[in-house]
Amino acid sequence: MLPRSGDVIHVTKAASVQFAAPMLFRVIRVHDWPTYEGWIWLDGYELNASGDAVERRSIFVQVSGLRAVGKAPDPRARNGRQPGLVSGTIQARTVRTNR
């Protein structure tokens, strides 16, 4: 499974020995840099348990050791707001013309 931008993956020591403590990672980009067979460089964000980005990182991992989790949770869903909806009253402004 080759990750794509926006994917959330579970990174463990199966991907690289440096990840003895597993982490969730939201992919920003997959680099096309030449590497060893089966290895890739990823740019993205380490996520906490709530799905919030806590640190931007570049990681070098084995593709076979990555596990897809899905899309990152939408932080707007936690605070009850929905994108595109306006709360409150909108008052129309009258335009005066000089005659």
PDB file of N, CA and C in Angstrom:
ATOM      1  N   MET A   1       0.842  -1.171   0.000  1.00  0.00           N
ATOM      2  CA  MET A   1       0.000   0.000   0.000  1.00  0.00           C
ATOM      3  C   MET A   1       0.895   1.244   0.000  1.00  0.00           C
ATOM      4  N   LEU A   2       0.822   2.007  -1.039  1.00  0.00           N
ATOM      5  CA  LEU A   2       1.573   3.255  -1.117  1.00  0.00           C
ATOM      6  C   LEU A   2       0.671   4.374  -0.617  1.00  0.00           C
ATOM      7  N   PRO A   3       1.054   5.055   0.474  1.00  0.00           N
ATOM      8  CA  PRO A   3       0.184   6.106   1.009  1.00  0.00           C
ATOM      9  C   PRO A   3       0.073   7.293   0.065  1.00  0.00           C
ATOM     10  N   ARG A   4      -0.999   8.068   0.238  1.00  0.00           N
ATOM     11  CA  ARG A   4      -1.237   9.284  -0.539  1.00  0.00           C
ATOM     12  C   ARG A   4      -1.460  10.440   0.407  1.00  0.00           C
ATOM     13  N   SER A   5      -1.392  11.649  -0.109  1.00  0.00           N
ATOM     14  CA  SER A   5      -1.630  12.847   0.711  1.00  0.00           C
ATOM     15  C   SER A   5      -2.980  12.748   1.397  1.00  0.00           C
ATOM     16  N   GLY A   6      -2.992  13.067   2.693  1.00  0.00           N
ATOM     17  CA  GLY A   6      -4.226  13.020   3.476  1.00  0.00           C
ATOM     18  C   GLY A   6      -4.457  11.712   4.190  1.00  0.00           C
ATOM     19  N   ASP A   7      -3.759  10.659   3.793  1.00  0.00           N
ATOM     20  CA  ASP A   7      -3.916   9.359   4.462  1.00  0.00           C
ATOM     21  C   ASP A   7      -3.332   9.411   5.864  1.00  0.00           C
ATOM     22  N   VAL A   8      -3.969   8.691   6.773  1.00  0.00           N
ATOM     23  CA  VAL A   8      -3.431   8.516   8.120  1.00  0.00           C
ATOM     24  C   VAL A   8      -2.960   7.078   8.206  1.00  0.00           C
ATOM     25  N   ILE A   9      -1.709   6.916   8.635  1.00  0.00           N
ATOM     26  CA  ILE A   9      -1.123   5.582   8.718  1.00  0.00           C
ATOM     27  C   ILE A   9      -0.604   5.324  10.125  1.00  0.00           C
ATOM     28  N   HIS A  10      -0.567   4.059  10.484  1.00  0.00           N
ATOM     29  CA  HIS A  10      -0.017   3.629  11.764  1.00  0.00           C
ATOM     30  C   HIS A  10       1.408   3.185  11.479  1.00  0.00           C
ATOM     31  N   VAL A  11       2.365   3.831  12.105  1.00  0.00           N
ATOM     32  CA  VAL A  11       3.781   3.543  11.871  1.00  0.00           C
ATOM     33  C   VAL A  11       4.336   2.839  13.108  1.00  0.00           C
ATOM     34  N   THR A  12       4.854   1.638  12.902  1.00  0.00           N
ATOM     35  CA  THR A  12       5.413   0.845  13.997  1.00  0.00           C
ATOM     36  C   THR A  12       6.822   0.394  13.622  1.00  0.00           C
ATOM     37  N   LYS A  13       7.426  -0.406  14.483  1.00  0.00           N
ATOM     38  CA  LYS A  13       8.769  -0.900  14.183  1.00  0.00           C
ATOM     39  C   LYS A  13       8.782  -1.842  12.982  1.00  0.00           C
ATOM     40  N   ALA A  14       7.613  -2.291  12.528  1.00  0.00           N
ATOM     41  CA  ALA A  14       7.549  -3.082  11.291  1.00  0.00           C
ATOM     42  C   ALA A  14       7.949  -2.219  10.091  1.00  0.00           C
ATOM     43  N   ALA A  15       7.755  -0.906  10.209  1.00  0.00           N
ATOM     44  CA  ALA A  15       8.132   0.022   9.140  1.00  0.00           C
ATOM     45  C   ALA A  15       9.591   0.452   9.266  1.00  0.00           C
ATOM     46  N   SER A  16      10.072   0.547  10.486  1.00  0.00           N
ATOM     47  CA  SER A  16      11.470   0.901  10.748  1.00  0.00           C
ATOM     48  C   SER A  16      11.730   0.727  12.242  1.00  0.00           C
ATOM     49  N   VAL A  17      12.929   0.269  12.577  1.00  0.00           N
ATOM     50  CA  VAL A  17      13.249   0.014  13.986  1.00  0.00           C
ATOM     51  C   VAL A  17      13.196   1.275  14.840  1.00  0.00           C
ATOM     52  N   GLN A  18      13.293   2.439  14.224  1.00  0.00           N
ATOM     53  CA  GLN A  18      13.240   3.679  15.001  1.00  0.00           C
ATOM     54  C   GLN A  18      11.861   3.944  15.598  1.00  0.00           C
ATOM     55  N   PHE A  19      10.832   3.218  15.142  1.00  0.00           N
ATOM     56  CA  PHE A  19       9.479   3.445  15.638  1.00  0.00           C
ATOM     57  C   PHE A  19       9.054   2.338  16.599  1.00  0.00           C
ATOM     58  N   ALA A  20       9.885   2.084  17.606  1.00  0.00           N
ATOM     59  CA  ALA A  20       9.550   1.096  18.640  1.00  0.00           C
ATOM     60  C   ALA A  20       8.289   1.543  19.377  1.00  0.00           C
ATOM     61  N   ALA A  21       8.124   2.861  19.528  1.00  0.00           N
ATOM     62  CA  ALA A  21       6.880   3.417  20.069  1.00  0.00           C
ATOM     63  C   ALA A  21       6.011   3.804  18.867  1.00  0.00           C
ATOM     64  N   PRO A  22       4.902   3.093  18.633  1.00  0.00           N
ATOM     65  CA  PRO A  22       4.063   3.354  17.457  1.00  0.00           C
ATOM     66  C   PRO A  22       3.509   4.779  17.449  1.00  0.00           C
ATOM     67  N   MET A  23       3.200   5.263  16.251  1.00  0.00           N
ATOM     68  CA  MET A  23       2.595   6.591  16.127  1.00  0.00           C
ATOM     69  C   MET A  23       1.644   6.621  14.946  1.00  0.00           C
ATOM     70  N   LEU A  24       0.708   7.570  15.033  1.00  0.00           N
ATOM     71  CA  LEU A  24      -0.157   7.868  13.902  1.00  0.00           C
ATOM     72  C   LEU A  24       0.484   8.998  13.119  1.00  0.00           C
ATOM     73  N   PHE A  25       0.377   8.941  11.797  1.00  0.00           N
ATOM     74  CA  PHE A  25       1.075   9.880  10.924  1.00  0.00           C
ATOM     75  C   PHE A  25       0.150  10.262   9.774  1.00  0.00           C
ATOM     76  N   ARG A  26      -0.086  11.570   9.598  1.00  0.00           N
ATOM     77  CA  ARG A  26      -0.878  12.060   8.457  1.00  0.00           C
ATOM     78  C   ARG A  26       0.084  12.469   7.352  1.00  0.00           C
ATOM     79  N   VAL A  27      -0.060  11.866   6.196  1.00  0.00           N
ATOM     80  CA  VAL A  27       0.851  12.074   5.076  1.00  0.00           C
ATOM     81  C   VAL A  27       0.541  13.393   4.373  1.00  0.00           C
ATOM     82  N   ILE A  28       1.586  14.190   4.165  1.00  0.00           N
ATOM     83  CA  ILE A  28       1.487  15.384   3.336  1.00  0.00           C
ATOM     84  C   ILE A  28       1.943  15.050   1.926  1.00  0.00           C
ATOM     85  N   ARG A  29       3.084  14.340   1.841  1.00  0.00           N
ATOM     86  CA  ARG A  29       3.640  14.038   0.525  1.00  0.00           C
ATOM     87  C   ARG A  29       4.491  12.788   0.596  1.00  0.00           C
ATOM     88  N   VAL A  30       4.501  12.075  -0.530  1.00  0.00           N
ATOM     89  CA  VAL A  30       5.382  10.927  -0.709  1.00  0.00           C
ATOM     90  C   VAL A  30       6.459  11.379  -1.684  1.00  0.00           C
ATOM     91  N   HIS A  31       7.701  11.386  -1.227  1.00  0.00           N
ATOM     92  CA  HIS A  31       8.796  11.834  -2.090  1.00  0.00           C
ATOM     93  C   HIS A  31       9.137  10.771  -3.130  1.00  0.00           C
ATOM     94  N   ASP A  32       9.587  11.226  -4.279  1.00  0.00           N
ATOM     95  CA  ASP A  32      10.005  10.298  -5.328  1.00  0.00           C
ATOM     96  C   ASP A  32      11.528  10.155  -5.357  1.00  0.00           C
ATOM     97  N   TRP A  33      12.157  10.400  -4.234  1.00  0.00           N
ATOM     98  CA  TRP A  33      13.602  10.292  -4.119  1.00  0.00           C
ATOM     99  C   TRP A  33      14.034   8.831  -4.299  1.00  0.00           C
ATOM    100  N   PRO A  34      15.189   8.622  -4.918  1.00  0.00           N
ATOM    101  CA  PRO A  34      15.673   7.240  -5.048  1.00  0.00           C
ATOM    102  C   PRO A  34      16.073   6.685  -3.673  1.00  0.00           C
ATOM    103  N   THR A  35      15.597   5.500  -3.384  1.00  0.00           N
ATOM    104  CA  THR A  35      15.896   4.847  -2.104  1.00  0.00           C
ATOM    105  C   THR A  35      16.113   3.357  -2.356  1.00  0.00           C
ATOM    106  N   TYR A  36      16.280   2.618  -1.289  1.00  0.00           N
ATOM    107  CA  TYR A  36      16.361   1.172  -1.394  1.00  0.00           C
ATOM    108  C   TYR A  36      14.999   0.618  -1.795  1.00  0.00           C
ATOM    109  N   GLU A  37      15.014  -0.541  -2.422  1.00  0.00           N
ATOM    110  CA  GLU A  37      13.768  -1.193  -2.841  1.00  0.00           C
ATOM    111  C   GLU A  37      12.839  -1.397  -1.649  1.00  0.00           C
ATOM    112  N   GLY A  38      11.594  -0.929  -1.770  1.00  0.00           N
ATOM    113  CA  GLY A  38      10.596  -1.108  -0.716  1.00  0.00           C
ATOM    114  C   GLY A  38      10.596  -0.027   0.356  1.00  0.00           C
ATOM    115  N   TRP A  39      11.464   0.956   0.257  1.00  0.00           N
ATOM    116  CA  TRP A  39      11.542   2.038   1.233  1.00  0.00           C
ATOM    117  C   TRP A  39      11.102   3.352   0.597  1.00  0.00           C
ATOM    118  N   ILE A  40      10.513   4.258   1.404  1.00  0.00           N
ATOM    119  CA  ILE A  40      10.081   5.569   0.905  1.00  0.00           C
ATOM    120  C   ILE A  40      10.313   6.645   1.966  1.00  0.00           C
ATOM    121  N   TRP A  41      10.415   7.868   1.499  1.00  0.00           N
ATOM    122  CA  TRP A  41      10.448   9.042   2.378  1.00  0.00           C
ATOM    123  C   TRP A  41       9.063   9.659   2.371  1.00  0.00           C
ATOM    124  N   LEU A  42       8.546   9.973   3.566  1.00  0.00           N
ATOM    125  CA  LEU A  42       7.247  10.619   3.718  1.00  0.00           C
ATOM    126  C   LEU A  42       7.399  11.913   4.495  1.00  0.00           C
ATOM    127  N   ASP A  43       6.683  12.942   4.092  1.00  0.00           N
ATOM    128  CA  ASP A  43       6.538  14.162   4.880  1.00  0.00           C
ATOM    129  C   ASP A  43       5.134  14.152   5.447  1.00  0.00           C
ATOM    130  N   GLY A  44       5.005  14.613   6.688  1.00  0.00           N
ATOM    131  CA  GLY A  44       3.678  14.651   7.276  1.00  0.00           C
ATOM    132  C   GLY A  44       3.710  15.112   8.712  1.00  0.00           C
ATOM    133  N   TYR A  45       2.628  14.812   9.414  1.00  0.00           N
ATOM    134  CA  TYR A  45       2.461  15.232  10.799  1.00  0.00           C
ATOM    135  C   TYR A  45       2.237  14.038  11.701  1.00  0.00           C
ATOM    136  N   GLU A  46       2.951  14.017  12.809  1.00  0.00           N
ATOM    137  CA  GLU A  46       2.665  13.050  13.862  1.00  0.00           C
ATOM    138  C   GLU A  46       1.381  13.515  14.541  1.00  0.00           C
ATOM    139  N   LEU A  47       0.464  12.588  14.780  1.00  0.00           N
ATOM    140  CA  LEU A  47      -0.832  12.917  15.378  1.00  0.00           C
ATOM    141  C   LEU A  47      -0.929  12.394  16.801  1.00  0.00           C
ATOM    142  N   ASN A  48      -1.657  13.140  17.648  1.00  0.00           N
ATOM    143  CA  ASN A  48      -1.928  12.625  18.991  1.00  0.00           C
ATOM    144  C   ASN A  48      -3.198  11.768  18.933  1.00  0.00           C
ATOM    145  N   ALA A  49      -3.653  11.290  20.070  1.00  0.00           N
ATOM    146  CA  ALA A  49      -4.817  10.395  20.118  1.00  0.00           C
ATOM    147  C   ALA A  49      -6.098  11.064  19.622  1.00  0.00           C
ATOM    148  N   SER A  50      -6.165  12.394  19.692  1.00  0.00           N
ATOM    149  CA  SER A  50      -7.347  13.126  19.228  1.00  0.00           C
ATOM    150  C   SER A  50      -7.303  13.422  17.740  1.00  0.00           C
ATOM    151  N   GLY A  51      -6.194  13.115  17.110  1.00  0.00           N
ATOM    152  CA  GLY A  51      -6.064  13.391  15.684  1.00  0.00           C
ATOM    153  C   GLY A  51      -5.478  14.759  15.383  1.00  0.00           C
ATOM    154  N   ASP A  52      -4.990  15.455  16.413  1.00  0.00           N
ATOM    155  CA  ASP A  52      -4.368  16.762  16.217  1.00  0.00           C
ATOM    156  C   ASP A  52      -2.900  16.587  15.845  1.00  0.00           C
ATOM    157  N   ALA A  53      -2.431  17.415  14.917  1.00  0.00           N
ATOM    158  CA  ALA A  53      -1.022  17.385  14.536  1.00  0.00           C
ATOM    159  C   ALA A  53      -0.187  17.963  15.673  1.00  0.00           C
ATOM    160  N   VAL A  54       0.842  17.236  16.070  1.00  0.00           N
ATOM    161  CA  VAL A  54       1.690  17.710  17.164  1.00  0.00           C
ATOM    162  C   VAL A  54       3.110  18.015  16.708  1.00  0.00           C
ATOM    163  N   GLU A  55       3.546  17.417  15.579  1.00  0.00           N
ATOM    164  CA  GLU A  55       4.898  17.684  15.097  1.00  0.00           C
ATOM    165  C   GLU A  55       5.001  17.320  13.625  1.00  0.00           C
ATOM    166  N   ARG A  56       5.596  18.224  12.844  1.00  0.00           N
ATOM    167  CA  ARG A  56       5.848  17.915  11.439  1.00  0.00           C
ATOM    168  C   ARG A  56       7.139  17.105  11.356  1.00  0.00           C
ATOM    169  N   ARG A  57       7.115  16.054  10.514  1.00  0.00           N
ATOM    170  CA  ARG A  57       8.260  15.159  10.428  1.00  0.00           C
ATOM    171  C   ARG A  57       8.460  14.672   8.996  1.00  0.00           C
ATOM    172  N   SER A  58       9.672  14.263   8.700  1.00  0.00           N
ATOM    173  CA  SER A  58      10.003  13.498   7.499  1.00  0.00           C
ATOM    174  C   SER A  58      10.499  12.155   7.999  1.00  0.00           C
ATOM    175  N   ILE A  59       9.929  11.071   7.471  1.00  0.00           N
ATOM    176  CA  ILE A  59      10.294   9.742   7.950  1.00  0.00           C
ATOM    177  C   ILE A  59      10.678   8.844   6.775  1.00  0.00           C
ATOM    178  N   PHE A  60      11.576   7.922   7.036  1.00  0.00           N
ATOM    179  CA  PHE A  60      12.066   6.952   6.056  1.00  0.00           C
ATOM    180  C   PHE A  60      11.590   5.587   6.518  1.00  0.00           C
ATOM    181  N   VAL A  61      10.695   4.965   5.757  1.00  0.00           N
ATOM    182  CA  VAL A  61      10.030   3.745   6.217  1.00  0.00           C
ATOM    183  C   VAL A  61       9.905   2.707   5.109  1.00  0.00           C
ATOM    184  N   GLN A  62       9.689   1.461   5.529  1.00  0.00           N
ATOM    185  CA  GLN A  62       9.381   0.380   4.591  1.00  0.00           C
ATOM    186  C   GLN A  62       7.887   0.402   4.301  1.00  0.00           C
ATOM    187  N   VAL A  63       7.539   0.380   3.046  1.00  0.00           N
ATOM    188  CA  VAL A  63       6.125   0.411   2.646  1.00  0.00           C
ATOM    189  C   VAL A  63       5.378  -0.782   3.222  1.00  0.00           C
ATOM    190  N   SER A  64       6.007  -1.942   3.242  1.00  0.00           N
ATOM    191  CA  SER A  64       5.332  -3.157   3.721  1.00  0.00           C
ATOM    192  C   SER A  64       4.978  -3.100   5.207  1.00  0.00           C
ATOM    193  N   GLY A  65       5.621  -2.216   5.961  1.00  0.00           N
ATOM    194  CA  GLY A  65       5.360  -2.120   7.395  1.00  0.00           C
ATOM    195  C   GLY A  65       4.311  -1.087   7.777  1.00  0.00           C
ATOM    196  N   LEU A  66       3.752  -0.390   6.795  1.00  0.00           N
ATOM    197  CA  LEU A  66       2.743   0.642   7.078  1.00  0.00           C
ATOM    198  C   LEU A  66       1.352   0.030   7.097  1.00  0.00           C
ATOM    199  N   ARG A  67       0.509   0.562   7.973  1.00  0.00           N
ATOM    200  CA  ARG A  67      -0.881   0.105   8.054  1.00  0.00           C
ATOM    201  C   ARG A  67      -1.801   1.312   7.934  1.00  0.00           C
ATOM    202  N   ALA A  68      -2.711   1.269   6.964  1.00  0.00           N
ATOM    203  CA  ALA A  68      -3.647   2.378   6.749  1.00  0.00           C
ATOM    204  C   ALA A  68      -4.662   2.436   7.878  1.00  0.00           C
ATOM    205  N   VAL A  69      -4.913   3.650   8.369  1.00  0.00           N
ATOM    206  CA  VAL A  69      -5.922   3.858   9.405  1.00  0.00           C
ATOM    207  C   VAL A  69      -7.131   4.549   8.804  1.00  0.00           C
ATOM    208  N   GLY A  70      -6.916   5.462   7.888  1.00  0.00           N
ATOM    209  CA  GLY A  70      -8.002   6.182   7.239  1.00  0.00           C
ATOM    210  C   GLY A  70      -7.670   7.645   7.125  1.00  0.00           C
ATOM    211  N   LYS A  71      -8.696   8.455   7.086  1.00  0.00           N
ATOM    212  CA  LYS A  71      -8.532   9.901   7.025  1.00  0.00           C
ATOM    213  C   LYS A  71      -8.476  10.465   8.436  1.00  0.00           C
ATOM    214  N   ALA A  72      -7.804  11.576   8.579  1.00  0.00           N
ATOM    215  CA  ALA A  72      -7.712  12.231   9.886  1.00  0.00           C
ATOM    216  C   ALA A  72      -9.082  12.720  10.318  1.00  0.00           C
ATOM    217  N   PRO A  73      -9.386  12.665  11.620  1.00  0.00           N
ATOM    218  CA  PRO A  73     -10.650  13.210  12.088  1.00  0.00           C
ATOM    219  C   PRO A  73     -10.702  14.707  11.838  1.00  0.00           C
ATOM    220  N   ASP A  74     -11.878  15.208  11.503  1.00  0.00           N
ATOM    221  CA  ASP A  74     -12.058  16.633  11.245  1.00  0.00           C
ATOM    222  C   ASP A  74     -12.159  17.360  12.577  1.00  0.00           C
ATOM    223  N   PRO A  75     -11.198  18.241  12.915  1.00  0.00           N
ATOM    224  CA  PRO A  75     -11.243  18.921  14.211  1.00  0.00           C
ATOM    225  C   PRO A  75     -12.464  19.821  14.363  1.00  0.00           C
ATOM    226  N   ARG A  76     -13.062  20.249  13.255  1.00  0.00           N
ATOM    227  CA  ARG A  76     -14.259  21.098  13.346  1.00  0.00           C
ATOM    228  C   ARG A  76     -15.440  20.329  13.896  1.00  0.00           C
ATOM    229  N   ALA A  77     -15.442  19.013  13.754  1.00  0.00           N
ATOM    230  CA  ALA A  77     -16.552  18.201  14.254  1.00  0.00           C
ATOM    231  C   ALA A  77     -16.596  18.200  15.780  1.00  0.00           C
ATOM    232  N   ARG A  78     -15.448  18.384  16.436  1.00  0.00           N
ATOM    233  CA  ARG A  78     -15.412  18.366  17.895  1.00  0.00           C
ATOM    234  C   ARG A  78     -16.010  19.616  18.516  1.00  0.00           C
ATOM    235  N   ASN A  79     -15.973  20.746  17.799  1.00  0.00           N
ATOM    236  CA  ASN A  79     -16.477  21.963  18.417  1.00  0.00           C
ATOM    237  C   ASN A  79     -17.887  22.315  17.947  1.00  0.00           C
ATOM    238  N   GLY A  80     -18.526  21.432  17.189  1.00  0.00           N
ATOM    239  CA  GLY A  80     -19.919  21.628  16.816  1.00  0.00           C
ATOM    240  C   GLY A  80     -20.143  22.531  15.613  1.00  0.00           C
ATOM    241  N   ARG A  81     -19.098  23.142  15.088  1.00  0.00           N
ATOM    242  CA  ARG A  81     -19.269  23.994  13.912  1.00  0.00           C
ATOM    243  C   ARG A  81     -19.228  23.144  12.651  1.00  0.00           C
ATOM    244  N   GLN A  82     -19.935  23.616  11.644  1.00  0.00           N
ATOM    245  CA  GLN A  82     -19.878  22.958  10.354  1.00  0.00           C
ATOM    246  C   GLN A  82     -19.400  23.977   9.332  1.00  0.00           C
ATOM    247  N   PRO A  83     -18.505  23.568   8.450  1.00  0.00           N
ATOM    248  CA  PRO A  83     -18.003  24.520   7.468  1.00  0.00           C
ATOM    249  C   PRO A  83     -19.117  25.006   6.552  1.00  0.00           C
ATOM    250  N   GLY A  84     -19.105  26.283   6.257  1.00  0.00           N
ATOM    251  CA  GLY A  84     -20.081  26.854   5.342  1.00  0.00           C
ATOM    252  C   GLY A  84     -21.338  27.372   6.003  1.00  0.00           C
ATOM    253  N   LEU A  85     -21.553  27.040   7.261  1.00  0.00           N
ATOM    254  CA  LEU A  85     -22.742  27.523   7.948  1.00  0.00           C
ATOM    255  C   LEU A  85     -22.395  28.763   8.762  1.00  0.00           C
ATOM    256  N   VAL A  86     -23.267  29.740   8.715  1.00  0.00           N
ATOM    257  CA  VAL A  86     -23.040  30.983   9.440  1.00  0.00           C
ATOM    258  C   VAL A  86     -23.991  31.033  10.614  1.00  0.00           C
ATOM    259  N   SER A  87     -23.474  31.378  11.774  1.00  0.00           N
ATOM    260  CA  SER A  87     -24.338  31.508  12.945  1.00  0.00           C
ATOM    261  C   SER A  87     -24.607  32.978  13.200  1.00  0.00           C
ATOM    262  N   GLY A  88     -25.711  33.245  13.821  1.00  0.00           N
ATOM    263  CA  GLY A  88     -26.054  34.631  14.135  1.00  0.00           C
ATOM    264  C   GLY A  88     -26.863  35.267  13.022  1.00  0.00           C
ATOM    265  N   THR A  89     -27.201  36.521  13.239  1.00  0.00           N
ATOM    266  CA  THR A  89     -28.013  37.258  12.277  1.00  0.00           C
ATOM    267  C   THR A  89     -27.119  38.107  11.395  1.00  0.00           C
ATOM    268  N   ILE A  90     -27.425  38.093  10.115  1.00  0.00           N
ATOM    269  CA  ILE A  90     -26.697  38.937   9.178  1.00  0.00           C
ATOM    270  C   ILE A  90     -27.616  40.103   8.825  1.00  0.00           C
ATOM    271  N   GLN A  91     -27.133  41.295   9.053  1.00  0.00           N
ATOM    272  CA  GLN A  91     -27.938  42.464   8.747  1.00  0.00           C
ATOM    273  C   GLN A  91     -27.497  43.043   7.412  1.00  0.00           C
ATOM    274  N   ALA A  92     -28.502  43.345   6.602  1.00  0.00           N
ATOM    275  CA  ALA A  92     -28.197  43.956   5.304  1.00  0.00           C
ATOM    276  C   ALA A  92     -27.876  45.420   5.529  1.00  0.00           C
ATOM    277  N   ARG A  93     -26.901  45.911   4.799  1.00  0.00           N
ATOM    278  CA  ARG A  93     -26.491  47.301   4.914  1.00  0.00           C
ATOM    279  C   ARG A  93     -27.106  48.076   3.775  1.00  0.00           C
ATOM    280  N   THR A  94     -27.718  49.178   4.079  1.00  0.00           N
ATOM    281  CA  THR A  94     -28.310  49.998   3.021  1.00  0.00           C
ATOM    282  C   THR A  94     -27.224  50.904   2.473  1.00  0.00           C
ATOM    283  N   VAL A  95     -27.282  51.099   1.176  1.00  0.00           N
ATOM    284  CA  VAL A  95     -26.294  51.921   0.493  1.00  0.00           C
ATOM    285  C   VAL A  95     -26.929  53.269   0.203  1.00  0.00           C
ATOM    286  N   ARG A  96     -26.263  54.324   0.625  1.00  0.00           N
ATOM    287  CA  ARG A  96     -26.771  55.662   0.344  1.00  0.00           C
ATOM    288  C   ARG A  96     -26.119  56.200  -0.914  1.00  0.00           C
ATOM    289  N   THR A  97     -26.900  56.841  -1.703  1.00  0.00           N
ATOM    290  CA  THR A  97     -26.357  57.479  -2.886  1.00  0.00           C
ATOM    291  C   THR A  97     -26.528  58.990  -2.745  1.00  0.00           C
ATOM    292  N   ASN A  98     -25.586  59.730  -3.200  1.00  0.00           N
ATOM    293  CA  ASN A  98     -25.689  61.191  -3.184  1.00  0.00           C
ATOM    294  C   ASN A  98     -26.398  61.645  -4.448  1.00  0.00           C
ATOM    295  N   ARG A  99     -27.453  62.408  -4.267  1.00  0.00           N
ATOM    296  CA  ARG A  99     -28.194  62.904  -5.423  1.00  0.00           C
ATOM    297  C   ARG A  99     -28.073  64.370  -5.523  1.00  0.00           C
TER     298      ARG A  99
END
